[in-house]
Amino acid sequence: MRCSSVWFKSVAGLALLFALSMNAHAEDGSAAWLRYVPISHPEIYKDLPSRIVIDGDSVSDHMAGVELQRGLTSLLGRNFTLEENRPMHTVGDLWLPNNAIVVRSFEWAQHHITADRVGPPPGPESYYISWNEQPGRLFIAGEHPTGDLFAAFHLLEEVAAQQPIPRTYRSTPSAPVRWVDEWDNLNGTIERGYAGPSIFFENGHVRQVLTRAGEYARLLASVGINGCNVNNVNADLDLLTTEHLKEFARIGDVFRPWGVKLALSVDLTSPQTVGGLDTFDPLDPKVTAWWQKKVDEIYTLIPDFGGFTVKADSEGRKGPSQYGRTPADAANVLARALAPHHGVVLYRGFVYNNHLDWHDLKADRARAGVDNFASLDGKFEKNVIIQIKEGPIDFQAREPISPLFAALRHTPQAIEVQTTQEYTGQQRHMVWLPSMWKWVLDTDMRVDGRPSPVKEIVTGKTFNQPTGGFVSVVNVGMEPNWLHHPMAMANLYGYGKLAWNPDEPLEKIIDTWTRLTWGNDPQVDRTIDAMQLKSWDVYESYTGPNGMGTLTNILGYHFGPGIESAERNGWGQWFRGDKDGVGMDRTVATGTGYIGQYPKELAERYESLATCPDDLLLFFHHVPYDYKLHSGKTLVQSIYDSHYEGALAAAEYVPQWESLKDKIDPERYEKTHALFEYQAGHAIVWRDAINNWFHHISGIDDALGRVGHDPNRIEAEAMKTGGYQTVDVVPWETGSAGKAVECHDAKGCTLTTTLEKLAGTYDIAVQYFDIWRGVSTYTLSVNGAEISTWKSDDTLPPAQPDPRLDGQTSTRRTIRHVALKPGDVLELKGLPDLRLELFHGAQAAGLMGAQGLRMQPNLQEYAPVDYIEIGPDGPITPQ
Ligand code: GCV
């Protein structure tokens, strides 16, 4: 039983004021889905009592009460009072106030509410809600105080989405591990983070002010997430010093009220780098003792510490292989140290050799998971969980399911997914990833010919494991709205919901998120739901087709197209495209044998061309370009078509969003609008790069004559130029005709052309390159009259400056509804980024006098331009 003390506190007075002032802030996205904006029909909840009574004195109970008061007061526009630690503290205590929202223990509920309604305690984080209008009592009971908190958030969610309060509702999480990982470094940077610096660290230390970390924990708790690993799996080597641990304890303190456990990623060399030992061999007794002592030290500072995540023998991290030891040897040492404190080890299955020989047709990175871990099944301590990426490569737009899920029958597992959109548009493209995750979780691995969907494997049901669950790499940053794109927060929300209940329908998840984030207007909800639900499909269709991987620049920043970067190197993300065909032969019959790692039924399905699904074809097979897909199209024609369809669908987001203009606050409307405009332009960069590349390599024309023919396009290098110079774009397919122009003149340069268009109204798109740190200025005029001027000052990915003109930096400005007639002269003026620069010998050169300063094109942004495209009004310049 949970204890409660006798003190009584009513904090009703300031509640309304507090709640209203909370919502007075600008809509900068920081409130995410916890906006608590007054609902349009508060009368639905007129019977809901305004008195909240809490039994229990834990900090989570307190937070549940405060959250209920804050949320309900704001949502319903009336005062809710809060009485904490009401004296109803014994199981035998029958007192239960009417006309109140009462939070009590599950144990109490079992004794005093009809047992068959409450049922047996389902698990430590479960909760129960019952609503009885007659005495006017809403009853909330958690098996553990965090259950109260989850219940409070659930109730608030129902009210915010204007859903009826359930008569009785019981909820139990699917698995004990529902964590997020953040890849934050102590210096404040975030690996694969796209929304500003770390909310936890700066300059080698934990931030002094951890307000954002606390707010983040609240968001996590609101969707049932119970653990957060705060540092990069490529862990800082000095992470475990006592000095750092004391600082991490402060993060633990701000997480604790929300029931979120702090976890850390550790480097296995720590006994050497921190402990000063001469070895990190896991089987050396000195090393074992060091880990035990270090873990004990951690728990004295952070009593509810969650555990360690380990990346070893992978991408340059050292690991047990250095001493001829196995992942089990290493994981078990940590696990034994953690076990007395109930901590766990999440040992990543992402162990592979990134120096593979690409000449070797049998070499295959996808095999690594099963090759490295299957033989260790059953050799891990009980508190070791193998953390397995959803696919065998690396979070591509689509991959098959990792066969490792089916290979570990005696070892707990957790699935690792990525909320941060490393390979899926880096929060500059809208991609709702729960669609992908649900596809993965529902995939039936058919272990031993029996139903065994991934969701049941990772939640421990299939193989009867005591633990396991879900991990998502999130990488929120200091930008107010956490992930940059207002739509991207739906990924974090959806992750939490699926981790809690992998059977939750996608439609329900997205609709609730939309209501909470954007309001309950039916048109808004219908439009946003539909956009999000198709967005994975749309992104996949204009990036990597048929299971080839995303086709991004894997040697760069994983953002724009960079097709051949995947080939001819040791990283093993090959798709083996040549003039005759494309795809990795992973068959058992003639290829790498990878398919043989799946259970029999799946292996047979993938091995045979007759049954292999089109959307995974090239992951498993090498086929010629004119190979006929199940869809009836040839492979290459399907690639062309899907890229045109996908780019068009992305362009349609703009008018779809514009249809909601009057129903969305201006701040978020404008930000989201700019991102959709960006996505529309960048989808065309993707479309053209991939289609032109396949056209070039296959030599097969597009049956519809679009690829390589852009009648509405005027190449910059073909225009009359005042000062612009032609340069190559590398790789060639990321620039139209492989060329662009740059202006190296501080006074600026011009491009002009005389139009022969029929009189009418057109959209004019300028395709240019926006380098991260430079800010060029562009001005477009018709017959000398300016129609648009803008600066290339977007903060596009990559987060590190990419100084090149390529598929990451290529972007587009569209000027709509421009009246044109034959003979009109179009002029684009580009002014490169200018900075005052110290200039030696300034006087001799007669520039800016004796100060020795001059304006110079700087930072490698020379007002670059790729082309101008002029087409009829519409969502996309048509082909
Ligand atoms: C943290 C991919 C990413 C790396 C990441 C790695 C991993 O390779 O590109 O940035 O490293 O996965 O998951 O460990």
GROMACS .gro file of N, CA, C and O in nm, residues 175 177-179 345-349 384-390 404-405 408 411-417 454 457-460 467-472 495:
model
  152
  175ALA      N    1   0.495  -0.337  -2.211
  175ALA     CA    2   0.626  -0.390  -2.172
  175ALA      C    3   0.691  -0.295  -2.072
  175ALA      O    4   0.660  -0.177  -2.070
  177VAL      N    5   1.005  -0.184  -2.053
  177VAL     CA    6   1.101  -0.086  -2.106
  177VAL      C    7   1.034  -0.003  -2.215
  177VAL      O    8   0.999  -0.055  -2.321
  178ARG      N    9   1.016   0.124  -2.187
  178ARG     CA   10   0.961   0.218  -2.286
  178ARG      C   11   1.047   0.343  -2.275
  178ARG      O   12   1.013   0.438  -2.208
  179TRP      N   13   1.160   0.337  -2.342
  179TRP     CA   14   1.263   0.439  -2.321
  179TRP      C   15   1.280   0.525  -2.445
  179TRP      O   16   1.243   0.487  -2.557
  345VAL      N   17   2.082  -0.367  -1.858
  345VAL     CA   18   2.178  -0.333  -1.964
  345VAL      C   19   2.107  -0.347  -2.097
  345VAL      O   20   2.051  -0.453  -2.127
  346LEU      N   21   2.106  -0.240  -2.174
  346LEU     CA   22   2.056  -0.250  -2.311
  346LEU      C   23   2.178  -0.259  -2.401
  346LEU      O   24   2.246  -0.159  -2.427
  347TYR      N   25   2.210  -0.380  -2.442
  347TYR     CA   26   2.328  -0.403  -2.527
  347TYR      C   27   2.283  -0.400  -2.671
  347TYR      O   28   2.193  -0.474  -2.711
  348ARG      N   29   2.342  -0.311  -2.749
  348ARG     CA   30   2.290  -0.293  -2.884
  348ARG      C   31   2.334  -0.404  -2.980
  348ARG      O   32   2.451  -0.442  -2.983
  349GLY      N   33   2.237  -0.450  -3.057
  349GLY     CA   34   2.267  -0.551  -3.158
  349GLY      C   35   2.332  -0.492  -3.282
  349GLY      O   36   2.362  -0.562  -3.378
  384VAL      N   37   1.985  -0.838  -1.902
  384VAL     CA   38   2.042  -0.787  -2.027
  384VAL      C   39   1.933  -0.793  -2.133
  384VAL      O   40   1.866  -0.896  -2.149
  385ILE      N   41   1.916  -0.682  -2.203
  385ILE     CA   42   1.817  -0.676  -2.310
  385ILE      C   43   1.894  -0.642  -2.439
  385ILE      O   44   1.972  -0.547  -2.438
  386ILE      N   45   1.873  -0.718  -2.542
  386ILE     CA   46   1.941  -0.685  -2.668
  386ILE      C   47   1.855  -0.584  -2.743
  386ILE      O   48   1.737  -0.609  -2.772
  387GLN      N   49   1.914  -0.470  -2.769
  387GLN     CA   50   1.842  -0.358  -2.834
  387GLN      C   51   1.868  -0.368  -2.984
  387GLN      O   52   1.980  -0.349  -3.031
  388ILE      N   53   1.761  -0.396  -3.057
  388ILE     CA   54   1.776  -0.432  -3.200
  388ILE      C   55   1.709  -0.327  -3.287
  388ILE      O   56   1.589  -0.299  -3.274
  389LYS      N   57   1.787  -0.270  -3.379
  389LYS     CA   58   1.726  -0.175  -3.473
  389LYS      C   59   1.620  -0.247  -3.555
  389LYS      O   60   1.637  -0.364  -3.590
  390GLU      N   61   1.515  -0.175  -3.590
  390GLU     CA   62   1.401  -0.238  -3.657
  390GLU      C   63   1.441  -0.313  -3.785
  390GLU      O   64   1.388  -0.419  -3.815
  404LEU      N   65   1.704  -1.081  -3.649
  404LEU     CA   66   1.751  -1.111  -3.513
  404LEU      C   67   1.635  -1.125  -3.415
  404LEU      O   68   1.644  -1.200  -3.318
  405PHE      N   69   1.524  -1.055  -3.444
  405PHE     CA   70   1.408  -1.067  -3.353
  405PHE      C   71   1.364  -1.213  -3.340
  405PHE      O   72   1.316  -1.255  -3.235
  408LEU      N   73   1.651  -1.478  -3.131
  408LEU     CA   74   1.681  -1.480  -2.987
  408LEU      C   75   1.558  -1.526  -2.910
  408LEU      O   76   1.463  -1.451  -2.892
  411THR      N   77   1.648  -1.465  -2.476
  411THR     CA   78   1.711  -1.338  -2.436
  411THR      C   79   1.608  -1.227  -2.455
  411THR      O   80   1.549  -1.216  -2.563
  412PRO      N   81   1.588  -1.143  -2.353
  412PRO     CA   82   1.495  -1.031  -2.372
  412PRO      C   83   1.542  -0.938  -2.484
  412PRO      O   84   1.663  -0.921  -2.506
  413GLN      N   85   1.445  -0.878  -2.550
  413GLN     CA   86   1.478  -0.790  -2.662
  413GLN      C   87   1.403  -0.658  -2.650
  413GLN      O   88   1.294  -0.654  -2.595
  414ALA      N   89   1.462  -0.554  -2.708
  414ALA     CA   90   1.390  -0.427  -2.724
  414ALA      C   91   1.409  -0.384  -2.869
  414ALA      O   92   1.517  -0.402  -2.925
  415ILE      N   93   1.305  -0.329  -2.926
  415ILE     CA   94   1.317  -0.278  -3.063
  415ILE      C   95   1.365  -0.133  -3.055
  415ILE      O   96   1.322  -0.057  -2.968
  416GLU      N   97   1.458  -0.097  -3.143
  416GLU     CA   98   1.507   0.041  -3.148
  416GLU      C   99   1.455   0.106  -3.276
  416GLU      O  100   1.479   0.056  -3.386
  417VAL      N  101   1.384   0.217  -3.260
  417VAL     CA  102   1.338   0.294  -3.376
  417VAL      C  103   1.392   0.435  -3.363
  417VAL      O  104   1.449   0.471  -3.260
  454VAL      N  105   0.632  -0.908  -3.444
  454VAL     CA  106   0.744  -0.843  -3.374
  454VAL      C  107   0.697  -0.783  -3.241
  454VAL      O  108   0.768  -0.791  -3.140
  457ILE      N  109   0.708  -1.035  -2.980
  457ILE     CA  110   0.844  -1.080  -2.945
  457ILE      C  111   0.907  -0.979  -2.849
  457ILE      O  112   0.957  -1.014  -2.743
  458VAL      N  113   0.900  -0.850  -2.886
  458VAL     CA  114   0.973  -0.751  -2.803
  458VAL      C  115   0.903  -0.725  -2.669
  458VAL      O  116   0.967  -0.677  -2.575
  459THR      N  117   0.777  -0.756  -2.661
  459THR     CA  118   0.711  -0.739  -2.531
  459THR      C  119   0.720  -0.867  -2.449
  459THR      O  120   0.655  -0.879  -2.344
  460GLY      N  121   0.798  -0.962  -2.495
  460GLY     CA  122   0.829  -1.081  -2.416
  460GLY      C  123   0.725  -1.192  -2.424
  460GLY      O  124   0.741  -1.297  -2.362
  467THR      N  125   1.121  -0.940  -1.945
  467THR     CA  126   1.135  -0.797  -1.971
  467THR      C  127   1.156  -0.775  -2.121
  467THR      O  128   1.155  -0.868  -2.200
  468GLY      N  129   1.176  -0.647  -2.158
  468GLY     CA  130   1.193  -0.614  -2.299
  468GLY      C  131   1.113  -0.490  -2.329
  468GLY      O  132   1.056  -0.428  -2.238
  469GLY      N  133   1.107  -0.451  -2.454
  469GLY     CA  134   1.025  -0.336  -2.488
  469GLY      C  135   1.074  -0.253  -2.604
  469GLY      O  136   1.111  -0.306  -2.710
  470PHE      N  137   1.078  -0.122  -2.581
  470PHE     CA  138   1.089  -0.025  -2.690
  470PHE      C  139   1.191   0.084  -2.654
  470PHE      O  140   1.193   0.132  -2.541
  471VAL      N  141   1.267   0.122  -2.754
  471VAL     CA  142   1.358   0.237  -2.739
  471VAL      C  143   1.346   0.320  -2.866
  471VAL      O  144   1.343   0.264  -2.976
  472SER      N  145   1.336   0.451  -2.849
  472SER     CA  146   1.342   0.535  -2.969
  472SER      C  147   1.447   0.643  -2.951
  472SER      O  148   1.454   0.706  -2.845
  495TYR      N  149   0.518   0.739  -3.094
  495TYR     CA  150   0.608   0.637  -3.039
  495TYR      C  151   0.562   0.596  -2.898
  495TYR      O  152   0.550   0.478  -2.866
   0.00000   0.00000   0.00000
